Every structure is written in structure tokens, then in C-alpha cells.
Coordinates of C-alpha atoms in Angstrom, one line a residue:
X20 CA 9.7 3.9 -57.0
X21 CA 8.3 1.4 -54.5
X22 CA 10.6 -1.2 -53.0
X23 CA 8.7 -4.2 -51.8
X24 CA 10.0 -6.2 -48.9
X25 CA 11.8 -9.5 -49.7
X26 CA 9.5 -12.5 -49.9
X27 CA 10.2 -16.2 -49.7
X28 CA 7.8 -19.0 -50.8
X29 CA 8.0 -22.5 -49.3
X30 CA 5.6 -25.2 -50.6
X31 CA 5.1 -28.5 -48.7
X32 CA 3.1 -31.6 -49.4
X33 CA 2.8 -34.1 -46.5
X34 CA 1.2 -37.5 -47.0
X35 CA 0.6 -39.7 -44.0
X36 CA -0.9 -43.2 -44.4
X37 CA -3.0 -43.6 -41.3
X38 CA -3.5 -46.9 -39.5
X39 CA -7.0 -47.0 -38.1
X40 CA -8.9 -49.4 -35.8
X41 CA -10.5 -51.0 -38.9
X42 CA -8.9 -53.0 -41.7
X43 CA -9.2 -50.1 -44.1
X44 CA -6.2 -47.7 -44.4
X45 CA -6.6 -44.0 -44.8
X46 CA -4.1 -41.5 -46.1
X47 CA -3.9 -38.0 -44.8
X48 CA -2.8 -35.3 -47.3
X49 CA -1.7 -31.8 -46.3
X50 CA -0.7 -29.1 -48.7
X51 CA 1.0 -26.1 -47.1
X52 CA 2.0 -23.0 -49.1
X53 CA 4.0 -20.5 -46.9
X54 CA 4.9 -17.0 -48.0
X55 CA 7.1 -14.9 -45.7
X56 CA 7.4 -11.1 -45.9
X57 CA 10.8 -10.5 -44.3
X58 CA 11.2 -7.4 -42.3
X59 CA 7.4 -6.5 -42.4
X60 CA 5.4 -6.0 -39.2
X61 CA 1.6 -5.9 -38.8
X62 CA 0.0 -2.5 -39.2
X63 CA -0.4 -0.4 -36.2
X64 CA -4.1 0.4 -35.6
X65 CA -3.3 4.0 -34.8
X66 CA -2.1 4.5 -38.4
X67 CA -5.4 3.5 -39.9
X68 CA -6.3 6.1 -42.5
X69 CA -2.7 6.7 -43.6
X70 CA -1.0 5.2 -46.6
X71 CA 0.6 1.9 -45.8
X72 CA 1.3 -0.5 -48.7
X73 CA 3.8 -2.9 -47.0
X74 CA 1.3 -5.9 -47.1
X75 CA 0.5 -5.3 -50.8
X76 CA 3.4 -7.5 -51.8
X77 CA 1.0 -10.3 -50.9
X78 CA -2.0 -11.0 -53.1
X79 CA -3.6 -7.6 -53.7
X80 CA -7.0 -8.8 -52.4
X81 CA -5.6 -10.4 -49.2
X82 CA -3.1 -7.7 -48.5
X83 CA -5.7 -5.0 -48.8
X84 CA -7.9 -6.7 -46.2
X85 CA -5.1 -7.1 -43.7
X86 CA -4.0 -3.5 -44.2
X87 CA -7.6 -2.0 -44.1
X88 CA -8.5 -3.6 -40.7
X89 CA -5.0 -3.7 -39.1
X90 CA -5.2 -7.5 -38.4
X91 CA -2.2 -8.8 -36.3
X92 CA -3.0 -12.5 -36.5
X93 CA -5.7 -14.3 -38.6
X94 CA -6.9 -17.9 -38.8
X95 CA -9.7 -19.0 -41.2
X96 CA -10.7 -22.6 -41.8
X97 CA -13.4 -24.1 -44.0
X98 CA -14.0 -27.8 -43.3
X99 CA -16.5 -30.5 -44.5
X100 CA -17.3 -33.4 -42.2
X101 CA -16.2 -34.5 -38.7
X102 CA -12.6 -35.3 -38.0
X103 CA -12.4 -38.8 -36.6
X104 CA -9.6 -38.6 -33.9
X105 CA -9.9 -42.3 -33.0
X106 CA -9.2 -43.5 -36.6
X107 CA -7.0 -40.7 -38.0
X108 CA -5.2 -39.5 -34.9
X109 CA -4.3 -35.8 -34.4
X110 CA -4.4 -33.6 -37.6
X111 CA -1.4 -31.7 -38.7
X112 CA -3.6 -28.6 -38.8
X113 CA -5.4 -28.1 -35.5
X114 CA -8.4 -26.3 -36.9
X115 CA -10.7 -29.2 -38.0
X116 CA -14.0 -28.0 -36.6
X117 CA -17.0 -28.7 -38.8
X118 CA -18.0 -25.8 -41.1
X119 CA -16.4 -22.4 -41.0
X120 CA -14.2 -21.0 -38.2
X121 CA -12.7 -17.5 -38.0
X122 CA -10.6 -16.0 -35.2
X123 CA -8.3 -13.0 -35.2
X124 CA -6.1 -11.0 -32.8
X125 CA -6.4 -7.2 -33.4
X126 CA -4.8 -4.4 -31.5
X127 CA -6.7 -1.5 -29.9
X128 CA -6.2 2.2 -30.5
X129 CA -7.8 2.8 -33.9
X130 CA -10.5 5.3 -34.7
X131 CA -12.7 2.3 -35.4
X132 CA -13.5 -0.1 -32.6
X133 CA -12.4 -3.7 -32.7
X134 CA -16.0 -4.8 -33.2
X135 CA -16.3 -2.5 -36.2
X136 CA -13.1 -3.8 -37.7
X137 CA -14.2 -7.4 -37.0
X138 CA -17.4 -6.8 -38.9
X139 CA -15.6 -5.4 -41.9
X140 CA -13.0 -8.3 -41.7
X141 CA -15.5 -11.1 -41.9
X142 CA -17.5 -9.4 -44.6
X143 CA -14.4 -8.8 -46.7
X144 CA -13.3 -12.4 -46.3
X145 CA -16.8 -13.6 -47.2
X146 CA -16.5 -11.8 -50.5
X147 CA -12.9 -13.1 -51.1
X148 CA -13.7 -16.8 -50.4
X149 CA -17.4 -16.8 -51.5
X150 CA -18.5 -18.1 -48.1
X151 CA -21.2 -17.1 -45.7
X152 CA -18.8 -15.5 -43.2
X153 CA -20.9 -12.4 -43.0
X154 CA -23.4 -14.5 -41.0
X155 CA -20.8 -14.6 -38.1
X156 CA -22.4 -11.5 -36.6
X157 CA -22.6 -10.5 -32.9
X158 CA -24.9 -13.5 -32.3
X159 CA -22.0 -15.9 -32.9
X160 CA -19.0 -13.8 -31.9
X161 CA -17.1 -14.4 -28.7
X162 CA -13.7 -13.6 -27.1
X163 CA -12.3 -16.9 -25.8
X164 CA -8.8 -15.8 -24.9
X165 CA -8.2 -18.8 -22.7
X166 CA -8.6 -21.4 -25.5
X167 CA -7.1 -19.5 -28.4
X168 CA -3.7 -18.2 -27.6
X169 CA -1.7 -16.3 -30.2
X170 CA 0.3 -18.7 -32.4
X171 CA 2.7 -16.0 -33.5
X172 CA 3.9 -12.8 -31.7
X173 CA 1.9 -9.7 -30.8
X174 CA 3.6 -6.4 -31.3
X175 CA 3.9 -4.1 -28.3
X176 CA 2.1 -0.9 -29.3
X177 CA 1.3 0.2 -25.8
X178 CA -2.3 -0.9 -26.1
X179 CA -3.7 -4.4 -25.5
X180 CA -4.8 -6.9 -28.2
X181 CA -8.2 -8.5 -28.2
X182 CA -9.4 -11.7 -29.8
X183 CA -12.6 -12.3 -31.8
X184 CA -13.8 -15.8 -32.6
X185 CA -16.9 -17.1 -34.5
X186 CA -17.9 -20.3 -36.1
X187 CA -20.6 -21.5 -38.4
X188 CA -21.1 -25.2 -38.3
X189 CA -23.6 -25.3 -41.1
X190 CA -21.2 -23.8 -43.7
X191 CA -20.5 -26.1 -46.6
X192 CA -17.3 -26.3 -48.6
X193 CA -17.3 -26.6 -52.4
X194 CA -15.5 -25.5 -55.5
X195 CA -16.7 -21.9 -55.2
X196 CA -14.5 -21.7 -52.1
X197 CA -11.5 -23.6 -53.7
X198 CA -11.4 -21.3 -56.8
X199 CA -10.5 -18.1 -54.8
X200 CA -8.2 -20.2 -52.6
X201 CA -6.2 -21.2 -55.7
X202 CA -5.9 -17.6 -56.9
X203 CA -4.0 -16.7 -53.7
X204 CA -1.3 -19.3 -54.4
X205 CA 2.0 -18.1 -56.0
X206 CA 1.6 -20.3 -59.1
X207 CA -2.1 -20.8 -58.9
X208 CA -2.8 -24.4 -59.8
X209 CA -0.8 -24.3 -63.0
X210 CA 2.6 -25.7 -61.8
X211 CA 4.3 -27.2 -58.8
X212 CA 2.7 -29.1 -56.0
X213 CA -0.5 -26.9 -56.3
X214 CA -1.2 -28.7 -59.7
X215 CA -2.2 -31.7 -57.6
X216 CA -5.2 -29.8 -56.2
X217 CA -7.8 -31.5 -58.4
X218 CA -11.3 -30.5 -57.1
X219 CA -12.9 -33.7 -58.4
X220 CA -10.6 -35.8 -56.2
X221 CA -10.3 -33.4 -53.2
X222 CA -14.0 -33.2 -52.7
X223 CA -14.4 -37.0 -53.1
X224 CA -12.4 -37.5 -49.9
X225 CA -13.8 -38.8 -46.6
X226 CA -12.9 -35.4 -45.0
X227 CA -11.4 -32.2 -46.5
X228 CA -10.7 -28.7 -45.3
X229 CA -8.8 -25.6 -46.3
X230 CA -7.3 -22.8 -44.2
X231 CA -5.7 -19.4 -44.2
X232 CA -3.2 -18.5 -41.5
X233 CA -1.5 -15.1 -41.0
X234 CA 0.9 -14.5 -38.1
X235 CA 3.9 -12.4 -37.3
X236 CA 7.4 -13.3 -35.9
X237 CA 9.8 -10.6 -35.0
X238 CA 12.8 -12.3 -36.6
X239 CA 11.1 -13.5 -39.7
X240 CA 8.3 -11.1 -40.5
X241 CA 4.7 -11.6 -41.6
X242 CA 4.0 -15.2 -42.5
X243 CA 1.0 -16.2 -44.6
X244 CA 0.2 -19.9 -44.9
X245 CA -2.4 -21.5 -47.1
X246 CA -3.3 -25.1 -46.3
X247 CA -5.5 -27.8 -47.7
X248 CA -6.0 -31.0 -45.8
X249 CA -7.9 -34.2 -46.7
X250 CA -8.4 -37.8 -45.7
X251 CA -9.1 -40.4 -48.3
X252 CA -9.2 -44.2 -48.6
X253 CA -6.8 -45.5 -51.3
X254 CA -8.6 -48.8 -51.3
X255 CA -11.8 -47.2 -52.3
X256 CA -10.4 -45.2 -55.2
X257 CA -8.0 -47.9 -56.4
X258 CA -9.1 -50.2 -59.3
X259 CA -7.1 -53.1 -57.7
X260 CA -8.5 -52.5 -54.2
X261 CA -5.0 -52.1 -52.6
X262 CA -3.7 -49.6 -50.2
X263 CA -0.8 -48.7 -52.6
X264 CA -1.1 -45.2 -53.9
X265 CA 0.4 -42.7 -56.3
X266 CA -0.1 -39.1 -57.3
X267 CA -2.0 -40.3 -60.3
X268 CA -4.4 -42.5 -58.2
X269 CA -5.0 -40.0 -55.4
X270 CA -5.2 -36.8 -57.5
X271 CA -5.6 -38.0 -61.1
X272 CA -2.7 -35.7 -61.8
X273 CA 1.1 -35.5 -61.7
X274 CA 3.6 -32.7 -61.2
X275 CA 4.6 -31.6 -64.7
X276 CA 6.8 -28.6 -63.9
X277 CA 8.1 -26.6 -61.0
X278 CA 6.7 -23.5 -59.6
X279 CA 9.2 -20.8 -60.7
X280 CA 8.7 -18.5 -57.7
X281 CA 9.1 -21.2 -55.0
X282 CA 12.2 -21.1 -52.9
X283 CA 11.7 -24.6 -51.8
X284 CA 9.2 -27.4 -52.7
X285 CA 9.2 -30.6 -50.8
X286 CA 7.0 -33.8 -50.6
X287 CA 7.1 -35.6 -47.3
X288 CA 5.8 -39.1 -46.8
X289 CA 5.4 -40.4 -43.3
X290 CA 4.3 -44.0 -42.5
X291 CA 3.6 -45.7 -39.1
X292 CA 6.6 -47.3 -37.4
X293 CA 7.2 -50.9 -38.4
X294 CA 5.7 -50.6 -41.9
X295 CA 7.8 -51.9 -44.8
X296 CA 7.3 -49.9 -48.0
X297 CA 9.0 -48.6 -51.1
X298 CA 8.8 -45.2 -52.7
X299 CA 9.4 -44.3 -56.3
X300 CA 11.3 -42.1 -57.1
X301 CA 13.8 -42.7 -54.3
X302 CA 13.7 -40.1 -51.6
X303 CA 16.7 -37.9 -51.0
X304 CA 16.4 -38.2 -47.2
X305 CA 14.9 -40.7 -44.9
X306 CA 14.5 -39.8 -41.2
X307 CA 14.4 -42.2 -38.3
X308 CA 10.6 -42.1 -37.8
X309 CA 9.8 -43.6 -41.2
X310 CA 9.6 -40.3 -42.9
X311 CA 10.9 -39.8 -46.5
X312 CA 11.7 -36.3 -47.8
X313 CA 11.7 -35.6 -51.6
X314 CA 12.9 -32.4 -53.2
X315 CA 10.3 -31.7 -55.9
X316 CA 12.4 -29.1 -57.6
X317 CA 15.3 -31.4 -58.4
X318 CA 13.4 -34.5 -59.4
X319 CA 12.7 -35.2 -63.1
X320 CA 9.3 -34.2 -64.5
X321 CA 6.6 -35.4 -64.8
X322 CA 6.8 -36.6 -61.2
X323 CA 4.4 -39.4 -60.1
X324 CA 5.3 -40.2 -56.5
X325 CA 4.3 -43.9 -55.8
X326 CA 4.2 -45.8 -52.6
X327 CA 3.9 -49.6 -52.3
X328 CA 3.5 -51.5 -49.0
X329 CA 5.2 -54.9 -48.3
X330 CA 3.5 -55.7 -45.0
X331 CA 0.0 -57.0 -44.4
X332 CA -2.7 -54.9 -42.7
X333 CA -2.6 -54.8 -38.9
X334 CA -6.2 -54.3 -37.9
X335 CA -5.3 -54.2 -34.2
X336 CA -3.2 -51.1 -34.6
X337 CA -4.3 -48.1 -32.4
X338 CA -3.7 -44.4 -32.9
X339 CA -2.8 -44.0 -29.2
X340 CA -4.9 -41.0 -28.4
X341 CA -4.2 -39.4 -25.0
X342 CA -7.8 -38.3 -24.6
X343 CA -11.2 -39.4 -26.0
X344 CA -14.0 -36.9 -25.9
X345 CA -17.7 -37.5 -26.6
X346 CA -20.4 -34.8 -26.5
X347 CA -24.1 -35.4 -26.7
X348 CA -27.4 -33.5 -26.0
X349 CA -29.9 -35.6 -24.1
X350 CA -33.6 -35.1 -23.6
X351 CA -36.6 -35.4 -25.9
X352 CA -38.3 -32.2 -24.6
X353 CA -38.4 -29.1 -26.8
X354 CA -38.1 -26.9 -23.8
X355 CA -35.3 -28.5 -21.7
X356 CA -32.3 -30.7 -22.2
X357 CA -29.0 -31.9 -20.7
X358 CA -25.6 -31.5 -22.2
X359 CA -23.3 -34.5 -21.5
X360 CA -19.5 -34.4 -21.9
X361 CA -17.4 -37.6 -21.4
X362 CA -13.6 -37.3 -21.3
X363 CA -11.5 -40.4 -21.1
X364 CA -7.8 -40.2 -20.1
X365 CA -5.7 -43.0 -21.6
X366 CA -2.5 -41.8 -20.0
X367 CA -0.9 -42.9 -16.7
X368 CA -0.6 -39.3 -15.7
X369 CA -3.4 -36.7 -15.1
X370 CA -4.3 -34.5 -18.0
X371 CA -5.4 -30.8 -17.8
X372 CA -7.6 -29.5 -20.6
X373 CA -9.4 -26.2 -21.3
X374 CA -13.0 -26.6 -22.1
X375 CA -14.8 -24.0 -24.3
X376 CA -18.5 -24.2 -25.0
X377 CA -20.2 -21.6 -27.2
X378 CA -24.0 -21.8 -27.7
X379 CA -26.4 -19.5 -29.5
X380 CA -28.6 -17.3 -27.3
X381 CA -31.7 -19.5 -27.8
X382 CA -29.9 -22.4 -25.9
X383 CA -29.1 -21.2 -22.3
X384 CA -26.9 -22.9 -19.8
X385 CA -27.7 -23.2 -16.1
X386 CA -24.3 -22.8 -14.5
X387 CA -25.5 -23.9 -11.1
X388 CA -26.5 -27.3 -12.5
X389 CA -22.9 -28.3 -13.5
X390 CA -22.0 -31.7 -12.2
X391 CA -18.8 -33.7 -12.6
X392 CA -18.7 -37.4 -11.7
X393 CA -16.1 -40.2 -11.7
X394 CA -17.4 -43.7 -11.5
X395 CA -20.8 -42.4 -10.3
X396 CA -19.2 -40.3 -7.5
X397 CA -19.1 -36.5 -7.5
X398 CA -15.7 -35.0 -8.3
X399 CA -15.8 -31.5 -6.9
X400 CA -12.1 -30.5 -7.5
X401 CA -11.9 -31.3 -11.2
X402 CA -13.0 -27.9 -12.5
X403 CA -11.2 -24.6 -12.1
X404 CA -10.7 -21.2 -13.8
X405 CA -14.4 -20.9 -14.7
X406 CA -15.3 -18.0 -17.0
X407 CA -19.0 -17.7 -17.9
X408 CA -20.7 -15.1 -20.1
X409 CA -24.4 -15.5 -20.1
X410 CA -26.4 -15.0 -23.3
X411 CA -28.4 -11.9 -24.1
X412 CA -31.5 -12.7 -26.2
X413 CA -31.1 -11.5 -29.8
X414 CA -27.7 -10.0 -29.0
X415 CA -25.0 -12.3 -27.5
X416 CA -24.2 -16.0 -27.4
X417 CA -23.4 -18.0 -24.3
X418 CA -19.7 -18.6 -23.6
X419 CA -18.5 -21.1 -21.0
X420 CA -14.7 -21.7 -20.3
X421 CA -13.1 -23.7 -17.7
X422 CA -10.1 -25.9 -16.9
X423 CA -10.7 -29.6 -16.3
X424 CA -8.3 -32.0 -14.7
X425 CA -8.8 -35.6 -15.7
X426 CA -7.3 -38.3 -13.5
X427 CA -5.1 -41.0 -15.0
X428 CA -6.7 -43.9 -16.7
X429 CA -10.3 -42.7 -15.9
X430 CA -13.4 -41.2 -17.5
X431 CA -15.2 -38.2 -16.1
X432 CA -18.7 -37.1 -17.0
X433 CA -19.7 -33.5 -17.1
X434 CA -23.4 -32.6 -17.3
X435 CA -25.1 -29.2 -17.6
X436 CA -28.8 -28.5 -17.8
X437 CA -29.9 -26.3 -20.8
X438 CA -33.1 -24.5 -21.6
X439 CA -34.4 -24.1 -25.2
X440 CA -36.0 -20.8 -26.0
X441 CA -39.3 -20.3 -27.8
X442 CA -38.6 -18.4 -31.0
X443 CA -40.8 -16.1 -33.0
X444 CA -42.0 -17.6 -36.3
X445 CA -39.9 -15.0 -38.2
X446 CA -36.7 -16.2 -36.4
X447 CA -36.8 -19.7 -37.8
X448 CA -34.6 -20.6 -40.7
X449 CA -36.1 -21.8 -44.0
X450 CA -35.5 -25.4 -43.1
X451 CA -36.9 -25.1 -39.6
X452 CA -37.8 -28.8 -39.3
X453 CA -34.2 -29.8 -39.7
X454 CA -33.2 -28.1 -36.4
X455 CA -30.4 -25.8 -35.3
X456 CA -26.7 -26.5 -35.6
X457 CA -24.7 -26.1 -32.4
X458 CA -21.0 -25.3 -32.9
X459 CA -18.5 -27.9 -31.7
X460 CA -17.0 -27.7 -28.2
X461 CA -13.3 -27.1 -28.2
X462 CA -10.8 -28.8 -25.8
X463 CA -7.2 -27.7 -25.4
X464 CA -4.7 -30.1 -23.8
X465 CA -2.5 -28.0 -21.6
X466 CA 0.2 -30.5 -20.9
X467 CA 1.8 -33.0 -23.3
X468 CA 3.5 -35.6 -21.2
X469 CA 2.7 -38.6 -23.4
X470 CA 4.1 -42.0 -23.8
X471 CA 2.0 -43.2 -26.7
X472 CA 3.1 -43.9 -30.2
X473 CA 1.2 -40.8 -31.5
X474 CA 1.8 -38.0 -29.0
X475 CA -0.2 -34.9 -29.1
X476 CA 1.7 -31.6 -29.5
X477 CA 1.7 -29.0 -26.9
X478 CA -1.6 -27.0 -26.5
X479 CA -3.4 -29.0 -29.2
X480 CA -7.1 -28.4 -29.8
X481 CA -9.7 -31.1 -30.1
X482 CA -13.0 -30.4 -31.7
X483 CA -16.1 -32.4 -30.9
X484 CA -18.7 -33.0 -33.6
X485 CA -21.4 -30.4 -34.1
X486 CA -24.8 -31.1 -32.6
X487 CA -28.3 -30.7 -33.9
X488 CA -30.9 -29.3 -31.5
X489 CA -34.6 -29.4 -32.0
X490 CA -36.5 -26.3 -30.9
X491 CA -40.3 -25.8 -30.6
X492 CA -41.3 -25.3 -34.3
X493 CA -44.7 -23.9 -35.4
X494 CA -46.6 -25.7 -38.1
X495 CA -45.6 -23.6 -41.1
X496 CA -48.1 -25.5 -43.3
X497 CA -51.1 -23.9 -41.5
X498 CA -50.5 -20.4 -43.1
X499 CA -50.2 -22.2 -46.4
X500 CA -53.5 -24.0 -45.8
X501 CA -55.2 -20.7 -44.8
X502 CA -53.8 -18.9 -47.8
X503 CA -55.1 -21.7 -50.1
X504 CA -58.5 -21.7 -48.5
X505 CA -58.8 -18.0 -48.5
X506 CA -57.8 -17.7 -52.1
X507 CA -60.3 -20.4 -53.1
X508 CA -63.1 -18.6 -51.3
X509 CA -62.1 -15.2 -52.7
X510 CA -61.9 -16.7 -56.2
X511 CA -65.4 -18.3 -55.8
X512 CA -67.0 -15.1 -54.5
X513 CA -65.3 -12.9 -57.0
X514 CA -66.2 -15.2 -59.9
X515 CA -69.9 -15.3 -58.9
X516 CA -70.2 -11.5 -58.4
X517 CA -68.2 -10.9 -61.6
X518 CA -70.6 -13.1 -63.5
X519 CA -73.6 -11.4 -62.1
X520 CA -72.3 -8.0 -63.0
X521 CA -71.0 -8.6 -66.5
X522 CA -73.2 -11.3 -67.9
X523 CA -76.5 -10.5 -69.6
X524 CA -79.4 -12.8 -68.8
X525 CA -82.2 -13.1 -71.4
X526 CA -85.3 -15.3 -71.8
X527 CA -85.2 -17.5 -74.9
X528 CA -88.7 -18.2 -76.2
X529 CA -89.3 -21.3 -78.4
X530 CA -91.8 -21.5 -81.2
X531 CA -94.0 -24.6 -80.6
X532 CA -95.2 -24.7 -84.2
X533 CA -91.8 -24.8 -85.6
X534 CA -90.9 -27.7 -83.5
X535 CA -93.9 -29.7 -84.8
X536 CA -93.1 -29.0 -88.4
X537 CA -89.6 -30.3 -87.9

């Protein structure tokens, strides 16, 4: 008889009406489904090959993957669109990079190397979530330990842990990814807060993304967290063009019954300070920062949470970002270019950020060309802790990490020269004329001394939008034209020779007398 470890399930829905710089109001919705396996530790890599079924108390598919490859910490995000930090502020879930992003911490000491387990992990997750994670091969895999610190705890097995990170900016998120996501939930989408996950409304949002997070805490155990985050405009979907919203207007659904296996289920509504509003049904708890907490399990069903505003729109409201980051690729040449990073510090104190740039091997950085300027003057002491891994053609991407110090109330500009490689015609994607996607750059704020109305949490990550680079592309229509011309010529020659060989030519003689009688 097997005794599974104790599990606890906590379900959370957080809705935040965001005040942007425009007159439109957006609402951020975050679903968080947390399952904790109490008293369970990650699998020791040295025990690979032995029978270990502790993690099978999770979903069988997910637990088998974590057990098979001895994963200590795992983070997977699938996002559609670019997160607008200036309008929506900082997200509740930090992983908002465009496309797919996967990073994991794994311990050493197994009979399989970490790279072999990483390959099996991404292929297994690709099959589980119906995503192109298998394309995150060694051409996209890096080890940026400076930018991605463990969010949980790493067991001490006497051998070090290593990180593997890969991203795929061109990955698209659709219902084929949401379906296996819902199957991992305790009550699927049949009851509880998960019933609000209506794909027709979720994918109609201005931005949406889902995530899987597995981490370990010594006092709690293994924690598995499934998240879904989206940003929508209530005025766009409302028939009355108002910013008032409800479950029915946002999701076209209500909560009809509780999830029977959930230990707790809460809905949290947070509004900017100074906003007057009313919530139906009445919340059980209201915090000082305009945050209302409702216990979904105790409220009558069906539950249709509704929020009405009683104050006019303040178009001059600002999100109060500590930093603003812009990243562009300049140059019209298909052989050379210049990467430009602009970082603006809105604080009255200096800010230190970690800068991570990962580029495919066909875009090479020239480290000696790095220049940092402030108001047109060189700033030589702004960069430190530089870690550079050059690209290896057809084998390894470029990885550039450094720590930047941005002075108070100023903007610094970082420029790096890049070289675009000339690819073989067999290395181009099917849509070669579209260009190549460059993964977003990642900035991590190291200090969090903020005085703004929307402070950034400690060690928050900021993702820049993905870029599109144009490489020298051959004229793929020429082979098509040659094939058409060659086939036409072969058809003409073959038809003529075939007619000469198979047809019988005879002389037809006409009777002149017969023609005269007629």
C-alpha cells in the first residue's frame, strides 16, 4: 500500500484595474493554482534509475517528467504579445517575455549529463503542452546564472546545481496549449475559479500568457504553481462602453460551484489608490491599499463578482516605473548593424540592473565596440561584472551579461556593433523574407529603493520586446523559375520525340475525278 504525501491546493484570482497614460482603462487578471506536496523533496540525481514515486501525487504526466529528469526547479511561460510596462506597470508574474521561455535548475551527479536531461525535459514538456519547445536546442540554450537566481531552495547534495535557459520568441499561444494546461488543474475547468478560464475571452485579451512553476522550500515541500495572466480592456468588450466589469462581462461565465479539493479559494480585487468603487457581493476583508479579498468557497453560487467605479477617469495618472528600457537594432545593411539600449532612471537614487543579451549564432557581437554614454559623454564606470560567451557557428548562441549602474534621473545609452552572418540557403526558415526573431533582452533590478506609487519588487525582471532582424536572403523564386523552365523544355522535347516515335505518318492520295463528280 502506497501512502502519498499530504497535498494542499490553494486557488487565487487577482484582478487589478490598471490606470494607464491613456484614457482607456485596462484590467489585469491573474489566475494562480498552487499545489503543495508537504514533506517531499526534489529527486536526487544520483538516484536516477531507481524507483521513486513521490512526485506521482501530482498530475501523472507532470510528476513523471519531474521524476525522470530529476528537476529541482522549473519555470515555463508561454506568452502572446509584448507586455507594456509603461501602461500596465509591473506584472504579478515576472516571466512576460514574448513567446516561450523555459529555465530550470538541475543538480549534477546523475549517470546522464545535465545537457542530456535538459534535452529530454524540453522534449517531454513539448509533448505535454503541445508547444515547439523541442526547438530549444543547443543553438538557443544558455546558462545565465547571474540573471536567473533560484526562486526556491536548492538541496545540498554535495554537488553543484546548474541552470539551463532557452527562449523561443516566435512561439504562438493558442487553445492547443490551454487544453493540456487545464488538464493539470485539480478540478480541470469544471468548477471553482478555473471555470472562468473561457478560451474565447482569454485569447481575445490585449495580452495573455500562461506559466508552470515548480520550486522547493525546505519547510513546505515541493510547490507547483499554474498561472494564467491576461490584460483586457473592459470598455472594448462592454456593450455600454464603460469601465465597469463583472465575471460575466470579462469571461462570459460565472462561478457555479466550488472546487471540492481546494483548501482555499480566494478572489482579490485591487484598485489604484484614490479610486472610489463598489463591489458586489460585499468583500469579507478590505485592506488599506484598496484591496478587497473575497472567499469564493463561502459565497453563494452562482457567483458573479461585479465592480462599479464612481470616480471619473484620470488620464494624467502614471504607473510610476522606476526604469524605462528601449531596445532597437539600427542599420539598413544586411551584413552589419548596431544594437542600441536606452535605460532611463526615474528615481532620485542610482539603480543597478543586470543586463542579459542572448543572440543566435548568426548575429555576432563585437565586445570591444561596447560604448556607454550619458548626455553625449562617455560613461566608463557604468558597466561591471561582464561575462561574455562568444557564439560558435552552428553550435552555440552568444551570451552577454553585465551589471549596469544608472545614475539618478538620467538616461544612459549602450551601443554594441553586431555582424550578421551569411547563411546557407538550406538554413533559412520557410518564411525567410519575414526575417529572424531575436529573443528579448532581460534586465534585473538589483536594488528596490523606490518612492513611487507602484514600486518594483526586489530582483524583478524586465523584458524588452523581441526584435526582427533581416539577414541576406537568396531569391528563392529563382529555383522555382528554373524548375518551371526546365520542365517546360523537357515536356516540349519529350512530346516531340514521343510523337515521332509513336505516330504513323502516311500519304493521303485524293481522287481528282471523284472531286469533279461531286
